[in-house]
Structures are given as structure tokens and as C-alpha cells.
Short mmCIF file of C-alpha atoms in Angstrom, two decimals:
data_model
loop_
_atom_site.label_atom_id
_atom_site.label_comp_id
_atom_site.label_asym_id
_atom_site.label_seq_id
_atom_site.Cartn_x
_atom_site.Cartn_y
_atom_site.Cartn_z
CA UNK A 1 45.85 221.85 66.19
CA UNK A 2 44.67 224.13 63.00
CA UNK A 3 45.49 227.99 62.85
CA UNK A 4 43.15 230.00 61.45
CA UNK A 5 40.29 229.39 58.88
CA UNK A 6 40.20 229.57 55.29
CA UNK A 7 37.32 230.24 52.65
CA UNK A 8 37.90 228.89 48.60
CA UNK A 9 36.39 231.01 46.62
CA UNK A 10 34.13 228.51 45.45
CA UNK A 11 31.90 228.68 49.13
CA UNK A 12 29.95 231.78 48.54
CA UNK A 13 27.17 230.71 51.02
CA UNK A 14 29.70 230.60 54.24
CA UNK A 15 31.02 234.12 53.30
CA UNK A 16 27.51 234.65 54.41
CA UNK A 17 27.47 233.32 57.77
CA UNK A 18 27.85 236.02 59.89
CA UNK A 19 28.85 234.56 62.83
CA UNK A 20 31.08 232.49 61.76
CA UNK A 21 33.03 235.12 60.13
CA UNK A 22 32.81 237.51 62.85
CA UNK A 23 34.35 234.81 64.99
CA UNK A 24 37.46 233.78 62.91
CA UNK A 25 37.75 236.25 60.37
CA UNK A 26 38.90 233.82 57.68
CA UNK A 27 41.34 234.23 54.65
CA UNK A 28 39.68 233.75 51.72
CA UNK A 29 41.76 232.13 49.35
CA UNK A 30 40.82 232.14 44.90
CA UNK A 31 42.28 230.09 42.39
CA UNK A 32 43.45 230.69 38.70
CA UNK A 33 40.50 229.33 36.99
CA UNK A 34 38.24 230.02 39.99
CA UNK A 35 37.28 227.00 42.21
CA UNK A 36 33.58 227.75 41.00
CA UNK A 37 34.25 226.43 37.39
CA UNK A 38 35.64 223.11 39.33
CA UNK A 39 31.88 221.99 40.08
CA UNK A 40 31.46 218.23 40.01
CA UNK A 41 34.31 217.66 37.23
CA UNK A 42 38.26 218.85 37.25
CA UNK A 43 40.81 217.83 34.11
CA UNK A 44 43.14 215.48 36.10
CA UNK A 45 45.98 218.26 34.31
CA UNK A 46 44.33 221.01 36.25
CA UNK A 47 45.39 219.12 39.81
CA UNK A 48 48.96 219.92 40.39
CA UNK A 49 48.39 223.99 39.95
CA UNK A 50 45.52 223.76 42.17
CA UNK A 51 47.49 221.96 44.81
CA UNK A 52 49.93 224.75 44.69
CA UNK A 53 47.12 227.66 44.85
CA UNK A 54 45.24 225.69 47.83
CA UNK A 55 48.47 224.95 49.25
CA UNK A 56 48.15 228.63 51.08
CA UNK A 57 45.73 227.02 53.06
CA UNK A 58 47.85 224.43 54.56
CA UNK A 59 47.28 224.06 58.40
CA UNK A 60 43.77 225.80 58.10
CA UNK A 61 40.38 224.62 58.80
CA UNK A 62 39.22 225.06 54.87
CA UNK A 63 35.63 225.32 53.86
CA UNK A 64 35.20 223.84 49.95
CA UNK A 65 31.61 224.58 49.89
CA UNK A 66 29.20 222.63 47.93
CA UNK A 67 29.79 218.46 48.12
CA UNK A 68 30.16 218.78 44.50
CA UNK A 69 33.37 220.28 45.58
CA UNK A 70 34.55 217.53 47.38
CA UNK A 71 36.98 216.25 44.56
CA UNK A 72 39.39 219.71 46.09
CA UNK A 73 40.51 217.44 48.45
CA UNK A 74 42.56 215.70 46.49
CA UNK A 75 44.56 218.72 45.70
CA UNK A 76 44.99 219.48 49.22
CA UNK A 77 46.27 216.07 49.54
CA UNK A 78 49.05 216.33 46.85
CA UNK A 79 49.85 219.84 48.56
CA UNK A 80 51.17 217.93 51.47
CA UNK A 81 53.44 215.72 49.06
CA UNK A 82 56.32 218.09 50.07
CA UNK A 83 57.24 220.21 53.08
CA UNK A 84 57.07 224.52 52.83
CA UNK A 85 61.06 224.19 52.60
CA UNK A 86 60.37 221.61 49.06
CA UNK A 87 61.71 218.63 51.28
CA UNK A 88 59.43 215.71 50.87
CA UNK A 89 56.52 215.51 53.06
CA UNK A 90 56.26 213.18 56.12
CA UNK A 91 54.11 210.44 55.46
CA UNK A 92 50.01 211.46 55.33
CA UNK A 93 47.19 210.04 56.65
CA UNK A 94 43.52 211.38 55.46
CA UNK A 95 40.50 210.35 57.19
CA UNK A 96 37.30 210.84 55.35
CA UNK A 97 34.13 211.38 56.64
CA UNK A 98 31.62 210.98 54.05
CA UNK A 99 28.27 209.41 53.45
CA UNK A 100 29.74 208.25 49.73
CA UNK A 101 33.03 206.18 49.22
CA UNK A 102 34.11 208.30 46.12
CA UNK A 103 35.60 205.66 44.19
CA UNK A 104 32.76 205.79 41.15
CA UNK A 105 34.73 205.97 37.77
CA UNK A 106 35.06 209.49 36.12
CA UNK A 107 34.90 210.04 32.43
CA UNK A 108 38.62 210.09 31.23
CA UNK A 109 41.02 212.79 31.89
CA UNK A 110 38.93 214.08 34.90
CA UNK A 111 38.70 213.84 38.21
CA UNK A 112 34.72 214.00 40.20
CA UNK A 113 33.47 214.72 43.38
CA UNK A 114 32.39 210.92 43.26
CA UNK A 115 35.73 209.75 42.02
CA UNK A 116 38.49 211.03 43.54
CA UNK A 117 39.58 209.09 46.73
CA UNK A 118 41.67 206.25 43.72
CA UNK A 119 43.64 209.43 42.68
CA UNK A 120 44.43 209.97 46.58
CA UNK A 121 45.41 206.56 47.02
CA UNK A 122 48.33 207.04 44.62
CA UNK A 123 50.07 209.59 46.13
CA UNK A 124 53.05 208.44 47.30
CA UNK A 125 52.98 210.08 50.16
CA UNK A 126 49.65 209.21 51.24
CA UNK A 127 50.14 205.97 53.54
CA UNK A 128 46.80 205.41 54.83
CA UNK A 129 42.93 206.58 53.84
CA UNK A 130 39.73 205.68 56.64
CA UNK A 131 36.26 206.26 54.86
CA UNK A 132 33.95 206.83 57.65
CA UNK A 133 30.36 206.67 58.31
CA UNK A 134 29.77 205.80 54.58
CA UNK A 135 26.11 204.49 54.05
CA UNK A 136 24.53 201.45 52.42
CA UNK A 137 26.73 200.53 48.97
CA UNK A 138 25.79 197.53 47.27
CA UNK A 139 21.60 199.01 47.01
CA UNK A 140 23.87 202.27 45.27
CA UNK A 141 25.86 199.81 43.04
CA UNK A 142 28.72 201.06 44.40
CA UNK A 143 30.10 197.48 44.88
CA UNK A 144 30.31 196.39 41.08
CA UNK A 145 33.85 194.72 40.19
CA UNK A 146 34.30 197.63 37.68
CA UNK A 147 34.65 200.29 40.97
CA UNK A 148 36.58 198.05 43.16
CA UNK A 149 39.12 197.55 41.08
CA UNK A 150 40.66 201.03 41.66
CA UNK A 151 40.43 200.72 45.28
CA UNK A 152 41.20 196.63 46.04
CA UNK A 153 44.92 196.67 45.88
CA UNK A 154 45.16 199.22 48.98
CA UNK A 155 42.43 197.50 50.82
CA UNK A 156 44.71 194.09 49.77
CA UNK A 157 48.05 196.21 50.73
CA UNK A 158 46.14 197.54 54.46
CA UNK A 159 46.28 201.19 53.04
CA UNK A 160 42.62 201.93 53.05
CA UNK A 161 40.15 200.79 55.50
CA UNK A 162 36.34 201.65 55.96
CA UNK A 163 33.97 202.35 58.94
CA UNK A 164 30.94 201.77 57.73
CA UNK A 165 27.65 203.32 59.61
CA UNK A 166 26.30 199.76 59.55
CA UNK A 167 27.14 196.59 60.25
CA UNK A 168 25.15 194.95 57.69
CA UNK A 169 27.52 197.32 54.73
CA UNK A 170 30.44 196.17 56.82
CA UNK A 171 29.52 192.78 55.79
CA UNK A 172 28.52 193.37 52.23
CA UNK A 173 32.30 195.18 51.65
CA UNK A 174 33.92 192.17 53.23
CA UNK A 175 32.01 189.61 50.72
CA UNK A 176 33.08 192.24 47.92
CA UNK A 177 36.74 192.60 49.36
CA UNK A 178 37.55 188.79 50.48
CA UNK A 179 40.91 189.75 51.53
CA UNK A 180 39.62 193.19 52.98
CA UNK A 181 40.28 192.45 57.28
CA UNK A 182 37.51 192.59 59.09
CA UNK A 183 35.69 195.84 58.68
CA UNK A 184 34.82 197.76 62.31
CA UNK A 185 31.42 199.58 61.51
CA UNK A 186 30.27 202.58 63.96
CA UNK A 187 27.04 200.47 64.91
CA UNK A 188 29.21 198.49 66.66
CA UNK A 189 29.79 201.63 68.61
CA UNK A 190 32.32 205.11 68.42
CA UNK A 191 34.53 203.99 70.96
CA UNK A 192 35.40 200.99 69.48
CA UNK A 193 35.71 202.33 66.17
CA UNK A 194 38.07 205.38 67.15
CA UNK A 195 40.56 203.10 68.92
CA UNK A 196 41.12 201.23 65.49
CA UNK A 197 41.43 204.06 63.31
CA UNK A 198 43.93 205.56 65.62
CA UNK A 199 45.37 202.47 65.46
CA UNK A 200 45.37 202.08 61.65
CA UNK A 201 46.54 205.90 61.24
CA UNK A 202 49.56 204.74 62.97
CA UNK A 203 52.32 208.00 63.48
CA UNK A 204 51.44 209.72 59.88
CA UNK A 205 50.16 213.17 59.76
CA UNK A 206 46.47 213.19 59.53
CA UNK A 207 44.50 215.55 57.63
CA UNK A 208 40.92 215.26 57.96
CA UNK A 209 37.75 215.76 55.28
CA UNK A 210 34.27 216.32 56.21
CA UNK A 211 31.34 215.94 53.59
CA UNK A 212 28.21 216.75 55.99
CA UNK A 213 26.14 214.61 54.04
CA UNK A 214 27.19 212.13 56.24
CA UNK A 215 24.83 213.65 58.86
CA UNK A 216 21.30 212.62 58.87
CA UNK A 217 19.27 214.77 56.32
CA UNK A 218 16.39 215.92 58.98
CA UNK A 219 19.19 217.22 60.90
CA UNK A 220 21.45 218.73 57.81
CA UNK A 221 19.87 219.19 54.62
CA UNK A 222 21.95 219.12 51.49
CA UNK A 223 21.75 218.87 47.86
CA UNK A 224 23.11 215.00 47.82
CA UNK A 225 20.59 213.83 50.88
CA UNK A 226 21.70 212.66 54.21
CA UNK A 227 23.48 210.17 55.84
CA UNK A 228 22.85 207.54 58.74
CA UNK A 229 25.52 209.39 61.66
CA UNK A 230 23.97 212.09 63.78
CA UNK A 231 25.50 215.37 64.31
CA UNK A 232 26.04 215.16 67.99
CA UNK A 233 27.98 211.48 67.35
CA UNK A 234 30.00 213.02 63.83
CA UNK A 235 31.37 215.75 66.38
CA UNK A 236 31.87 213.41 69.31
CA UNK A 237 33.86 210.70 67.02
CA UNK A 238 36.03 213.98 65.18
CA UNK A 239 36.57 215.17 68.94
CA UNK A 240 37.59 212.12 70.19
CA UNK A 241 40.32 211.83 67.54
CA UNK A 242 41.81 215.21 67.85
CA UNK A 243 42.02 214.18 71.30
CA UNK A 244 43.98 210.85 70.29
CA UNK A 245 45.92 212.74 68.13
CA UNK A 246 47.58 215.19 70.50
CA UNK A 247 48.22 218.89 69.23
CA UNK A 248 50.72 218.25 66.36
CA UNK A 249 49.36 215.43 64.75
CA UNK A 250 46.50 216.93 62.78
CA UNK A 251 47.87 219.24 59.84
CA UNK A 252 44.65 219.78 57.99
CA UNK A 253 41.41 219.96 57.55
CA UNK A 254 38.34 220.58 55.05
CA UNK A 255 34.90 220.55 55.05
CA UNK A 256 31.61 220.60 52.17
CA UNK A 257 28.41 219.78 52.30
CA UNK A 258 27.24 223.34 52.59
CA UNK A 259 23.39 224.02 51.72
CA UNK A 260 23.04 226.77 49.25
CA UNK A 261 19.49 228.12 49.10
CA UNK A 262 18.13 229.01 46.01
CA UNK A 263 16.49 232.28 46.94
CA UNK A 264 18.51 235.47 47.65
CA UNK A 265 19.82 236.80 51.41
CA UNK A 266 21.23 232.86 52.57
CA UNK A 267 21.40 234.25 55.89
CA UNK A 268 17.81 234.17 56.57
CA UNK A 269 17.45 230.46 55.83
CA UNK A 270 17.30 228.60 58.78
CA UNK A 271 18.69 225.83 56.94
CA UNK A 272 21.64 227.40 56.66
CA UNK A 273 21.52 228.49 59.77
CA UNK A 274 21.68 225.07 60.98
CA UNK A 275 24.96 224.59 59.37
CA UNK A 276 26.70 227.34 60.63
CA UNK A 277 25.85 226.34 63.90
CA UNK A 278 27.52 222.78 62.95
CA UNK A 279 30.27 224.46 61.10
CA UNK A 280 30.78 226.45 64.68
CA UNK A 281 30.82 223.50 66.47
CA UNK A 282 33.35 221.65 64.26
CA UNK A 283 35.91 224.39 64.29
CA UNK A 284 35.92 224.86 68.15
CA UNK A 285 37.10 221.15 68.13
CA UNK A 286 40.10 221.53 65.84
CA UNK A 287 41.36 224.86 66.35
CA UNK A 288 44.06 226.69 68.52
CA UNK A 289 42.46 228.78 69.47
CA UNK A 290 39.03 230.44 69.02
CA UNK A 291 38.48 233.33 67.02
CA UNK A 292 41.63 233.39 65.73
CA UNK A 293 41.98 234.35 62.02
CA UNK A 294 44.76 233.44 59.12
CA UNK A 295 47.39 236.22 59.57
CA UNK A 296 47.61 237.10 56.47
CA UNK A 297 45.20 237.56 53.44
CA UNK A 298 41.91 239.34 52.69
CA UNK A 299 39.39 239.40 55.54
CA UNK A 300 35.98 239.01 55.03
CA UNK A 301 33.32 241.22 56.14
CA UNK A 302 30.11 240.02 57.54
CA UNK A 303 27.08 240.14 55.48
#
């Protein structure tokens, strides 16, 4: 289980949510540029220093902020290529929860919050992705031969695999991928779809990535829409792999997706509101223990 929680610097709107910060005091962590200037776009060259920054956060529930953030996981990723003594890292695992499949093409020499999941799947480390709950793709042209082609040789090799919401994109990504196996979708139900990615994560570490625009948009509005998965069943499928997991299993975690409301005092908005009550939820699943806070670093007041 996780230890502690952890704020980047870019997530000004959960340094707002009072409760949440009275409850686990998190470390906030800043970066050299700031995360901030990271929105939607990073220069590929910028990755490596801020996977040693954000590498403080290790074994942390970490809040990105914004989706358009999203593309910070793949720094967290490559700060798990090697152990805190510099040995090489066990082999990694990252399970993605995510309305999107992030594998669009970014402009050269950069990495997106759209485009980052190919850089991921060249870590050497990295043995296995799961994309889960992602929506409809082909309507999104997110099935074009141009996007694949990042992405088919380690759905060819059995290194990525994809739980679609529906059944119906599980069968448009097997047409796209012929030599994709068959693709479990969570229509099909969470049960079933839970035993084979525990299956498919095999013994790796797992670090885990939540974009809550996988949620349904009536139920958590964002700035990139909603997805098909509700709430209730996103918590129930991310408890029922913890449980899977066992306690030691599980080295990471992040989430985005926040709302950010365009008019001043955030904590007022009753959209945000609902997601600190989901953000509450999460974080009882996946940590220690409650309240607990990072033991070292700047503590946050409440607003």
C-alpha cells in the first residue's frame, strides 16, 4: 500500500480542498521549470530531470491536476527505472485508467497529454501497460494506421493490452490490431475483467494512473468531457485490484482529471466538491493508512 500523499505544484485546485488536506496533510512537491509551464506539451529533453524531481514522490498517492497534465506520468514511470539505492528497478507494470488511449502523435521533440503512453512503452523497464475503461476510438479517429503504429508491436509482443468500456470498441481494436488477443471489455462485466488484468500484470510492480475523465461527465465534470464507467464501478474495479495485489505490490499511484473552476474561491463549487469527495474515496482504497501524511516536506494548510 501507498504512504502518504503528494501535491505537484501544478494542482492548485486540490491545495484547495479542505478536507482532503486536513485529512492527509500532503507534501507538496515543485519542479525546476514548474509543472504549470508543462500544460498539454513537454520537450521529450525535459523528461529525465523531471523524473528525478517527481521521483520524491515515489510510493505516494500523487495528484497531477488538470488531464492536460496527464503526460507527468510518464516521468513517474522512468523514475521507477532504478531502485533509491541506483540498482535497476524490478520490472513495472502501469495500469491506466483513462477515457483516452494516449497514443495520438505529438509534434516532434515533445511529449502530450494525448501522446505519451508510446514513450512509456519503451522503457525498458516497463513490462506491461492495461488501458482501461477507454471509450469509443474509431468515431475519435483514434484507430488510423498512422497512431497504431507506435503502439502495434507491444500489442503484437503481449506488452499492452486494453479493457475497453464496450464491447463493440473491443471489437473495432481487434479488426485494427489482427494479431491483438482477444480484447476483455468491462461490459462484459468487472469481475471478469479484473481477473485478466491481474493475470496479464503477472508479478511486476504495478503503479497505477487515474484520468477521471473516465467517469461519466454528469457524475464528474471536466474540461475533456466524460467517460462511459461510473464512479461507484471505477472505485469498485481499483479496489478490487489493490485487493489482488496484496500490500506490496502496488508502488505508485497518480491521479488528474481535476475540475478547475473559472471563478475565484474553488472551494465553493460544488463541482469541485464532487471531486474531492471522489478523490477521498480513491485514497482510502490505496493507502496505509488514513490520514497519514508524507514525513517529510512542506505541509499544506487548508484554505
Amino acid at each position: 500500500m501507498l504512504r502518504g500523499v503528494t501535491i505537484v505544484d501544478s494542482a492548485g485546485v486540490v491545495r484547495q480542498q479542505a478536507r482532503l488536506v486536513d485529512a492527509y496533510a500532503p507534501q507538496l512537491v515543485t519542479t525546476t521549470p514548474p509543472a504549470a509551464s508543462y500544460r498539454y506539451f513537454m520537450p521529450h529533453r525535459a523528461l529525465p530531470a523531471l523524473a528525478r524531481q517527481l521521483g520524491r514522490a515515489r510510493q505516494t498517492a500523487l495528484f497531477l491536476g488538470a488531464g492536460d497534465f496527464h503526460h507527468l506520468t510518464a516521468a513517474m514511470a522512468l523514475a521507477w527505472s532504478e531502485g533509491p539505492d541506483g540498482a535497476p528497478s524490478r520490472p513495472m507494470a502501469l495500469v491506466v485508467f483513462d477515457a483516452h488511449p494516449e497514443w495520438s502523435v505529438p509534434p516532434p521533440g515533445y511529449i502530450h497529454c494525448g501522446s505519451w503512453l508510446p514513450e512509456v512503452l519503451a522503457m525498458r523497464h516497463v513490462a506491461a501497460v492495461a488501458l482501461v475503461g477507454v471509450g469509443p476510438l474509431s468515431s475519435q479517429g483514434l484507430l488510423a494506421p498512422r497512431l497504431l503504429q507506435a503502439v502495434a508491436p507491444a500489442a503484437r509482443e503481449g506488452r499492452l493490452r486494453v479493457y475497453p468500456a464496450l464491447r463493440a470498441t473491443a471489437d473495432e481494436l481487434e479488426a485494427a490490431l489482427p494479431r491483438l488477443r482477444r480484447v476483455t471489455s468491462l461490459e462484459a462485466g468487472l469481475e471478469a475483467a479484473v481477473d485478466d488484468l491481474v493475470a496479464f500484470l503477472g508479478d511486476a510492480a504495478v503503479y497505477v494512473s487515474v484520468d477521471k475523465d473516465v467517469v461519466r461527465g454528469e457524475e464528474l465534470p471536466g474540461r475533456w468531457g466524460g467517460g462511459l464507467l461510473a464512479a461507484r464501478d471505477l472505485l469498485r474495479t481499483i479496489e478490487a485490484l489493490t485487493m489482488r495485489l496484496g500490500d506490496t505490490r502496488l508502488v505508485g499511484l497518480d491521479i488528474c482529471g481535476e475540475y478547475e473552476p473559472r471563478l475565484p474561491l474553488p472551494a465553493l463549487d460544488p463541482v469541485v466538491a464532487l471531486h474531492e469527495a471522489f478523490n477521498l474515496h480513491l485514497l482510502e482504497l490505496v493507502l496505509a493508512r488514513r490520514a497519514t501524511g508524507h514525513p517529510s516536506g512542506p505541509q499544506l494548510a487548508a484554505a
